[in-house]
Amino acid sequence: MSRLVVVSNRVGPVKDAARAGGLAVALVEALTACGGLWYGWSGEISNDSDGRLRMTQDGDVTLATVDLSEQGYDQYYNGFANRTLWPLFHYRLDLTSYDRRYYETYQQVNAQFAEGLVPLLQPNDLIWVHDYHFLAFGEELRRMKCDQSIGFFLHIPFPAREVFITLPRHDKLVEALFAYDVLGFQTDRDRRMFQDYVSRELGGEVWENKARAFGRTIEVRTFPIGIDTRHFVGASESPEAVNQYTSMREMLKGRHQIIGVDRLDYTKGLPERFEAFERLLEDYTDIHRKVSFMQVAPVSRTEVEEYVDIRQKLEGASGRINGRFAEFDWTPLRYLNRSFSRHQLAGLYRASRIGLVTPLRDGMNLVAKEYVAAQDPEDPGVLVLSRFAGAASQLRSALIVNPYDVKGVADAVYDALHMTQQERRDRHQTMMPDLLAHDVNIWRDNFIDAMRSIERREAA
Ligand code: ADQ
């Protein structure tokens, strides 16, 4: 069996994979099965150019990490990755930086990372590159004469052509993507957006799961990422989850809870969500004291200005909403900037009548899937889900909303609060089989199989 090499922005640690959740566990499992290598950024910044590669063995998995220089951290990580690609691919042209220096450094860092990996590679390795930090990684490997099978999975959306072409040298980035053998997207929509760009902007050819341009034909496929559904169902019944569930229910004193769990990011639609909750309280006074909303949002990317702004905005909004509506024995909105363990989260989801997942744009959104998996099948809660999350293409029995339409979201939450137990059960029952059939292990195996079939075809 060929060895698997995973390349991603952050690496391991293997022992903590369970804490990090489904994706890390699924990757570690595949790496362990073949004595694989996991390669990426160490999370450290150093300007020392010698010995930047660190190798450690963790069970059967080799971890190899490289530090970023200060310039790399500023212009590649905080710059092109998080100030250009992240907002642009999430349709936030207003927040996108078009600084050309960022692009140059992005190319250089991708080349340096590729250079660091080449001496570690074996001839039959399958190389699986993850996400927007490494769009140009495969092209750099090819430049260094790597002929292994290389796949790339984009965890975030691929934007519409008119949005993407606002990026100077958009064609160079797509040319780089043609160095991969398999390109994976979260949804058919993302895949079609990519194919649309190839045919209309580049004059390339696209058919079924293929695209041809720059003299290469590549596989272009949809691999919707899942959660470790069985494990998450189990987690929701674990003692830790039951504890969390019980103390939450005691605290709620018979009130219904609405829960939101997101990284604090402007793509997640949090200000609009707070506004929708405020609108709910304004329009439906009958639910005062009967419902409370808990938003869990650990801070992320604190060095990017837009993340500081959104934090301030949310602190202002939560103060305003509680100031307007709270009573001495009722706090309508609780806003927590902290993390919970997977088991605690499962308990929180299960204790909540509504999962409110309203990103303005999201590649998939795993929280939506976790919320459904954690429910008690006999008395499940209702998922209210943004149509702009990739998950909406699978979780069709959720209440699907437009997150920009504050009134529409408020009304959907009101309907969810009044939904009969039978309807809640029916909706839950239609979503669970899909979550079980398309879990994170299937996602991983399907992607690796797609890379292997390329390898077999080339050997034939
Ligand atoms: P993210 O943008 O990080 O992922 P998401 O898919 O929702 O978004 O995953 C977040 C994960 O972090 C979930 O597993 C969630 O449980 C966990 N999490 C969030 N807040 C937490 C908290 N307070 N405590 C503990 N855990 C918390 C990117 C893309 C998504 C895509 C994923 C996977 O932006 O669209 O679904 O990658 O491909």
JSON list of C-alpha atoms in Angstrom, two decimals, residues 243-398:
[
{"chain": "A", "resi": 243, "resn": "ASN", "atom": "CA", "xyz": [-23.26, 16.17, 33.22]},
{"chain": "A", "resi": 244, "resn": "GLN", "atom": "CA", "xyz": [-23.15, 19.15, 30.93]},
{"chain": "A", "resi": 245, "resn": "TYR", "atom": "CA", "xyz": [-26.68, 18.43, 29.74]},
{"chain": "A", "resi": 246, "resn": "THR", "atom": "CA", "xyz": [-28.04, 18.09, 33.27]},
{"chain": "A", "resi": 247, "resn": "SER", "atom": "CA", "xyz": [-26.47, 21.25, 34.65]},
{"chain": "A", "resi": 248, "resn": "MET", "atom": "CA", "xyz": [-27.61, 23.17, 31.58]},
{"chain": "A", "resi": 249, "resn": "ARG", "atom": "CA", "xyz": [-31.19, 21.96, 31.95]},
{"chain": "A", "resi": 250, "resn": "GLU", "atom": "CA", "xyz": [-31.19, 22.84, 35.64]},
{"chain": "A", "resi": 251, "resn": "MET", "atom": "CA", "xyz": [-29.95, 26.30, 34.86]},
{"chain": "A", "resi": 252, "resn": "LEU", "atom": "CA", "xyz": [-32.59, 26.75, 32.13]},
{"chain": "A", "resi": 253, "resn": "LYS", "atom": "CA", "xyz": [-35.46, 26.03, 34.54]},
{"chain": "A", "resi": 254, "resn": "GLY", "atom": "CA", "xyz": [-37.75, 24.77, 31.79]},
{"chain": "A", "resi": 255, "resn": "ARG", "atom": "CA", "xyz": [-36.81, 27.49, 29.29]},
{"chain": "A", "resi": 256, "resn": "HIS", "atom": "CA", "xyz": [-35.87, 26.52, 25.74]},
{"chain": "A", "resi": 257, "resn": "GLN", "atom": "CA", "xyz": [-32.33, 27.17, 24.72]},
{"chain": "A", "resi": 258, "resn": "ILE", "atom": "CA", "xyz": [-31.12, 28.29, 21.32]},
{"chain": "A", "resi": 259, "resn": "ILE", "atom": "CA", "xyz": [-27.44, 27.50, 20.76]},
{"chain": "A", "resi": 260, "resn": "GLY", "atom": "CA", "xyz": [-24.83, 28.87, 18.39]},
{"chain": "A", "resi": 261, "resn": "VAL", "atom": "CA", "xyz": [-21.26, 27.50, 18.31]},
{"chain": "A", "resi": 262, "resn": "ASP", "atom": "CA", "xyz": [-18.75, 29.08, 15.95]},
{"chain": "A", "resi": 263, "resn": "ARG", "atom": "CA", "xyz": [-15.19, 30.28, 15.70]},
{"chain": "A", "resi": 264, "resn": "LEU", "atom": "CA", "xyz": [-15.46, 34.04, 16.07]},
{"chain": "A", "resi": 265, "resn": "ASP", "atom": "CA", "xyz": [-15.27, 34.84, 12.38]},
{"chain": "A", "resi": 266, "resn": "TYR", "atom": "CA", "xyz": [-17.04, 37.38, 10.18]},
{"chain": "A", "resi": 267, "resn": "THR", "atom": "CA", "xyz": [-18.13, 34.61, 7.80]},
{"chain": "A", "resi": 268, "resn": "LYS", "atom": "CA", "xyz": [-20.29, 33.03, 10.48]},
{"chain": "A", "resi": 269, "resn": "GLY", "atom": "CA", "xyz": [-22.98, 35.74, 10.39]},
{"chain": "A", "resi": 270, "resn": "LEU", "atom": "CA", "xyz": [-22.89, 36.46, 14.12]},
{"chain": "A", "resi": 271, "resn": "PRO", "atom": "CA", "xyz": [-23.95, 40.15, 14.10]},
{"chain": "A", "resi": 272, "resn": "GLU", "atom": "CA", "xyz": [-26.88, 39.24, 11.83]},
{"chain": "A", "resi": 273, "resn": "ARG", "atom": "CA", "xyz": [-27.73, 36.31, 14.14]},
{"chain": "A", "resi": 274, "resn": "PHE", "atom": "CA", "xyz": [-27.74, 38.57, 17.20]},
{"chain": "A", "resi": 275, "resn": "GLU", "atom": "CA", "xyz": [-29.94, 40.99, 15.31]},
{"chain": "A", "resi": 276, "resn": "ALA", "atom": "CA", "xyz": [-32.33, 38.16, 14.39]},
{"chain": "A", "resi": 277, "resn": "PHE", "atom": "CA", "xyz": [-32.57, 37.20, 18.06]},
{"chain": "A", "resi": 278, "resn": "GLU", "atom": "CA", "xyz": [-33.27, 40.81, 18.98]},
{"chain": "A", "resi": 279, "resn": "ARG", "atom": "CA", "xyz": [-35.97, 40.89, 16.31]},
{"chain": "A", "resi": 280, "resn": "LEU", "atom": "CA", "xyz": [-37.46, 37.67, 17.71]},
{"chain": "A", "resi": 281, "resn": "LEU", "atom": "CA", "xyz": [-37.77, 39.29, 21.13]},
{"chain": "A", "resi": 282, "resn": "GLU", "atom": "CA", "xyz": [-39.19, 42.46, 19.64]},
{"chain": "A", "resi": 283, "resn": "ASP", "atom": "CA", "xyz": [-41.81, 40.74, 17.51]},
{"chain": "A", "resi": 284, "resn": "TYR", "atom": "CA", "xyz": [-42.86, 37.90, 19.81]},
{"chain": "A", "resi": 285, "resn": "THR", "atom": "CA", "xyz": [-43.27, 39.08, 23.37]},
{"chain": "A", "resi": 286, "resn": "ASP", "atom": "CA", "xyz": [-45.05, 35.79, 24.24]},
{"chain": "A", "resi": 287, "resn": "ILE", "atom": "CA", "xyz": [-41.68, 34.01, 24.33]},
{"chain": "A", "resi": 288, "resn": "HIS", "atom": "CA", "xyz": [-40.03, 36.44, 26.76]},
{"chain": "A", "resi": 289, "resn": "ARG", "atom": "CA", "xyz": [-38.62, 34.51, 29.74]},
{"chain": "A", "resi": 290, "resn": "LYS", "atom": "CA", "xyz": [-39.35, 31.25, 27.91]},
{"chain": "A", "resi": 291, "resn": "VAL", "atom": "CA", "xyz": [-36.25, 31.18, 25.74]},
{"chain": "A", "resi": 292, "resn": "SER", "atom": "CA", "xyz": [-32.60, 32.04, 26.00]},
{"chain": "A", "resi": 293, "resn": "PHE", "atom": "CA", "xyz": [-29.83, 32.14, 23.44]},
{"chain": "A", "resi": 294, "resn": "MET", "atom": "CA", "xyz": [-26.30, 30.96, 24.17]},
{"chain": "A", "resi": 295, "resn": "GLN", "atom": "CA", "xyz": [-23.64, 31.86, 21.64]},
{"chain": "A", "resi": 296, "resn": "VAL", "atom": "CA", "xyz": [-20.27, 30.16, 22.10]},
{"chain": "A", "resi": 297, "resn": "ALA", "atom": "CA", "xyz": [-17.55, 31.80, 20.02]},
{"chain": "A", "resi": 298, "resn": "PRO", "atom": "CA", "xyz": [-13.89, 31.32, 20.90]},
{"chain": "A", "resi": 299, "resn": "VAL", "atom": "CA", "xyz": [-11.74, 34.10, 19.42]},
{"chain": "A", "resi": 300, "resn": "SER", "atom": "CA", "xyz": [-9.56, 33.33, 16.42]},
{"chain": "A", "resi": 301, "resn": "ARG", "atom": "CA", "xyz": [-7.02, 35.16, 14.19]},
{"chain": "A", "resi": 302, "resn": "THR", "atom": "CA", "xyz": [-6.68, 37.93, 16.73]},
{"chain": "A", "resi": 303, "resn": "GLU", "atom": "CA", "xyz": [-3.94, 39.67, 14.72]},
{"chain": "A", "resi": 304, "resn": "VAL", "atom": "CA", "xyz": [-6.21, 40.41, 11.80]},
{"chain": "A", "resi": 305, "resn": "GLU", "atom": "CA", "xyz": [-7.97, 43.73, 12.27]},
{"chain": "A", "resi": 306, "resn": "GLU", "atom": "CA", "xyz": [-11.36, 42.61, 10.98]},
{"chain": "A", "resi": 307, "resn": "TYR", "atom": "CA", "xyz": [-11.50, 40.00, 13.77]},
{"chain": "A", "resi": 308, "resn": "VAL", "atom": "CA", "xyz": [-10.98, 42.68, 16.42]},
{"chain": "A", "resi": 309, "resn": "ASP", "atom": "CA", "xyz": [-13.79, 44.71, 14.84]},
{"chain": "A", "resi": 310, "resn": "ILE", "atom": "CA", "xyz": [-16.30, 41.91, 14.85]},
{"chain": "A", "resi": 311, "resn": "ARG", "atom": "CA", "xyz": [-15.50, 41.10, 18.46]},
{"chain": "A", "resi": 312, "resn": "GLN", "atom": "CA", "xyz": [-16.27, 44.65, 19.49]},
{"chain": "A", "resi": 313, "resn": "LYS", "atom": "CA", "xyz": [-19.46, 44.64, 17.46]},
{"chain": "A", "resi": 314, "resn": "LEU", "atom": "CA", "xyz": [-20.72, 41.50, 19.18]},
{"chain": "A", "resi": 315, "resn": "GLU", "atom": "CA", "xyz": [-19.86, 42.71, 22.66]},
{"chain": "A", "resi": 316, "resn": "GLY", "atom": "CA", "xyz": [-21.86, 45.87, 21.90]},
{"chain": "A", "resi": 317, "resn": "ALA", "atom": "CA", "xyz": [-24.82, 43.93, 20.51]},
{"chain": "A", "resi": 318, "resn": "SER", "atom": "CA", "xyz": [-25.01, 41.44, 23.40]},
{"chain": "A", "resi": 319, "resn": "GLY", "atom": "CA", "xyz": [-24.90, 44.29, 25.94]},
{"chain": "A", "resi": 320, "resn": "ARG", "atom": "CA", "xyz": [-27.62, 46.14, 24.06]},
{"chain": "A", "resi": 321, "resn": "ILE", "atom": "CA", "xyz": [-29.93, 43.11, 23.76]},
{"chain": "A", "resi": 322, "resn": "ASN", "atom": "CA", "xyz": [-29.59, 42.16, 27.42]},
{"chain": "A", "resi": 323, "resn": "GLY", "atom": "CA", "xyz": [-29.95, 45.82, 28.42]},
{"chain": "A", "resi": 324, "resn": "ARG", "atom": "CA", "xyz": [-33.22, 46.05, 26.47]},
{"chain": "A", "resi": 325, "resn": "PHE", "atom": "CA", "xyz": [-34.85, 42.78, 27.44]},
{"chain": "A", "resi": 326, "resn": "ALA", "atom": "CA", "xyz": [-33.27, 41.18, 30.54]},
{"chain": "A", "resi": 327, "resn": "GLU", "atom": "CA", "xyz": [-35.21, 40.80, 33.79]},
{"chain": "A", "resi": 328, "resn": "PHE", "atom": "CA", "xyz": [-33.67, 40.21, 37.19]},
{"chain": "A", "resi": 329, "resn": "ASP", "atom": "CA", "xyz": [-34.31, 36.46, 36.75]},
{"chain": "A", "resi": 330, "resn": "TRP", "atom": "CA", "xyz": [-33.84, 36.15, 32.95]},
{"chain": "A", "resi": 331, "resn": "THR", "atom": "CA", "xyz": [-30.76, 36.81, 30.83]},
{"chain": "A", "resi": 332, "resn": "PRO", "atom": "CA", "xyz": [-31.90, 36.44, 27.21]},
{"chain": "A", "resi": 333, "resn": "LEU", "atom": "CA", "xyz": [-28.45, 36.21, 25.62]},
{"chain": "A", "resi": 334, "resn": "ARG", "atom": "CA", "xyz": [-25.30, 34.60, 26.95]},
{"chain": "A", "resi": 335, "resn": "TYR", "atom": "CA", "xyz": [-22.19, 35.17, 24.88]},
{"chain": "A", "resi": 336, "resn": "LEU", "atom": "CA", "xyz": [-19.12, 33.09, 25.77]},
{"chain": "A", "resi": 337, "resn": "ASN", "atom": "CA", "xyz": [-15.66, 33.42, 24.20]},
{"chain": "A", "resi": 338, "resn": "ARG", "atom": "CA", "xyz": [-14.44, 30.05, 25.33]},
{"chain": "A", "resi": 339, "resn": "SER", "atom": "CA", "xyz": [-13.92, 26.50, 24.12]},
{"chain": "A", "resi": 340, "resn": "PHE", "atom": "CA", "xyz": [-15.54, 23.29, 25.31]},
{"chain": "A", "resi": 341, "resn": "SER", "atom": "CA", "xyz": [-14.43, 19.67, 24.99]},
{"chain": "A", "resi": 342, "resn": "ARG", "atom": "CA", "xyz": [-16.18, 17.58, 22.32]},
{"chain": "A", "resi": 343, "resn": "HIS", "atom": "CA", "xyz": [-18.15, 15.77, 25.01]},
{"chain": "A", "resi": 344, "resn": "GLN", "atom": "CA", "xyz": [-19.27, 18.97, 26.72]},
{"chain": "A", "resi": 345, "resn": "LEU", "atom": "CA", "xyz": [-20.30, 20.39, 23.36]},
{"chain": "A", "resi": 346, "resn": "ALA", "atom": "CA", "xyz": [-22.36, 17.29, 22.65]},
{"chain": "A", "resi": 347, "resn": "GLY", "atom": "CA", "xyz": [-24.15, 17.80, 25.99]},
{"chain": "A", "resi": 348, "resn": "LEU", "atom": "CA", "xyz": [-24.79, 21.48, 25.21]},
{"chain": "A", "resi": 349, "resn": "TYR", "atom": "CA", "xyz": [-26.20, 20.68, 21.78]},
{"chain": "A", "resi": 350, "resn": "ARG", "atom": "CA", "xyz": [-28.49, 18.05, 23.25]},
{"chain": "A", "resi": 351, "resn": "ALA", "atom": "CA", "xyz": [-29.77, 20.42, 25.92]},
{"chain": "A", "resi": 352, "resn": "SER", "atom": "CA", "xyz": [-30.73, 22.98, 23.25]},
{"chain": "A", "resi": 353, "resn": "ARG", "atom": "CA", "xyz": [-34.09, 23.03, 21.48]},
{"chain": "A", "resi": 354, "resn": "ILE", "atom": "CA", "xyz": [-32.65, 24.97, 18.53]},
{"chain": "A", "resi": 355, "resn": "GLY", "atom": "CA", "xyz": [-29.28, 24.86, 16.79]},
{"chain": "A", "resi": 356, "resn": "LEU", "atom": "CA", "xyz": [-28.85, 28.22, 15.10]},
{"chain": "A", "resi": 357, "resn": "VAL", "atom": "CA", "xyz": [-26.26, 27.92, 12.34]},
{"chain": "A", "resi": 358, "resn": "THR", "atom": "CA", "xyz": [-26.42, 30.95, 10.08]},
{"chain": "A", "resi": 359, "resn": "PRO", "atom": "CA", "xyz": [-23.10, 31.60, 8.34]},
{"chain": "A", "resi": 360, "resn": "LEU", "atom": "CA", "xyz": [-23.12, 34.13, 5.52]},
{"chain": "A", "resi": 361, "resn": "ARG", "atom": "CA", "xyz": [-20.97, 31.62, 3.61]},
{"chain": "A", "resi": 362, "resn": "ASP", "atom": "CA", "xyz": [-19.37, 28.36, 4.72]},
{"chain": "A", "resi": 363, "resn": "GLY", "atom": "CA", "xyz": [-17.57, 25.55, 2.93]},
{"chain": "A", "resi": 364, "resn": "MET", "atom": "CA", "xyz": [-19.51, 22.92, 4.85]},
{"chain": "A", "resi": 365, "resn": "ASN", "atom": "CA", "xyz": [-20.10, 23.80, 8.55]},
{"chain": "A", "resi": 366, "resn": "LEU", "atom": "CA", "xyz": [-19.56, 20.86, 10.85]},
{"chain": "A", "resi": 367, "resn": "VAL", "atom": "CA", "xyz": [-21.41, 22.41, 13.78]},
{"chain": "A", "resi": 368, "resn": "ALA", "atom": "CA", "xyz": [-24.70, 21.89, 11.91]},
{"chain": "A", "resi": 369, "resn": "LYS", "atom": "CA", "xyz": [-23.93, 18.18, 11.58]},
{"chain": "A", "resi": 370, "resn": "GLU", "atom": "CA", "xyz": [-22.74, 17.85, 15.18]},
{"chain": "A", "resi": 371, "resn": "TYR", "atom": "CA", "xyz": [-25.92, 19.49, 16.45]},
{"chain": "A", "resi": 372, "resn": "VAL", "atom": "CA", "xyz": [-28.14, 16.98, 14.61]},
{"chain": "A", "resi": 373, "resn": "ALA", "atom": "CA", "xyz": [-26.01, 13.97, 15.63]},
{"chain": "A", "resi": 374, "resn": "ALA", "atom": "CA", "xyz": [-26.12, 14.96, 19.32]},
{"chain": "A", "resi": 375, "resn": "GLN", "atom": "CA", "xyz": [-29.93, 15.09, 19.56]},
{"chain": "A", "resi": 376, "resn": "ASP", "atom": "CA", "xyz": [-32.08, 12.63, 21.46]},
{"chain": "A", "resi": 377, "resn": "PRO", "atom": "CA", "xyz": [-33.92, 10.84, 18.59]},
{"chain": "A", "resi": 378, "resn": "GLU", "atom": "CA", "xyz": [-37.10, 10.68, 20.69]},
{"chain": "A", "resi": 379, "resn": "ASP", "atom": "CA", "xyz": [-37.18, 14.37, 21.48]},
{"chain": "A", "resi": 380, "resn": "PRO", "atom": "CA", "xyz": [-34.80, 16.12, 19.11]},
{"chain": "A", "resi": 381, "resn": "GLY", "atom": "CA", "xyz": [-34.21, 19.81, 18.67]},
{"chain": "A", "resi": 382, "resn": "VAL", "atom": "CA", "xyz": [-34.52, 21.73, 15.39]},
{"chain": "A", "resi": 383, "resn": "LEU", "atom": "CA", "xyz": [-31.66, 22.86, 13.22]},
{"chain": "A", "resi": 384, "resn": "VAL", "atom": "CA", "xyz": [-32.08, 26.33, 11.69]},
{"chain": "A", "resi": 385, "resn": "LEU", "atom": "CA", "xyz": [-29.50, 26.45, 8.92]},
{"chain": "A", "resi": 386, "resn": "SER", "atom": "CA", "xyz": [-28.22, 29.04, 6.47]},
{"chain": "A", "resi": 387, "resn": "ARG", "atom": "CA", "xyz": [-28.75, 28.25, 2.82]},
{"chain": "A", "resi": 388, "resn": "PHE", "atom": "CA", "xyz": [-25.20, 29.50, 2.25]},
{"chain": "A", "resi": 389, "resn": "ALA", "atom": "CA", "xyz": [-23.55, 26.75, 4.31]},
{"chain": "A", "resi": 390, "resn": "GLY", "atom": "CA", "xyz": [-22.36, 23.76, 2.27]},
{"chain": "A", "resi": 391, "resn": "ALA", "atom": "CA", "xyz": [-24.21, 21.59, 4.80]},
{"chain": "A", "resi": 392, "resn": "ALA", "atom": "CA", "xyz": [-27.55, 22.93, 3.50]},
{"chain": "A", "resi": 393, "resn": "SER", "atom": "CA", "xyz": [-27.14, 20.81, 0.36]},
{"chain": "A", "resi": 394, "resn": "GLN", "atom": "CA", "xyz": [-27.27, 17.69, 2.55]},
{"chain": "A", "resi": 395, "resn": "LEU", "atom": "CA", "xyz": [-29.35, 18.64, 5.61]},
{"chain": "A", "resi": 396, "resn": "ARG", "atom": "CA", "xyz": [-32.48, 19.47, 3.68]},
{"chain": "A", "resi": 397, "resn": "SER", "atom": "CA", "xyz": [-34.83, 18.73, 6.58]},
{"chain": "A", "resi": 398, "resn": "ALA", "atom": "CA", "xyz": [-33.39, 21.57, 8.58]}
]
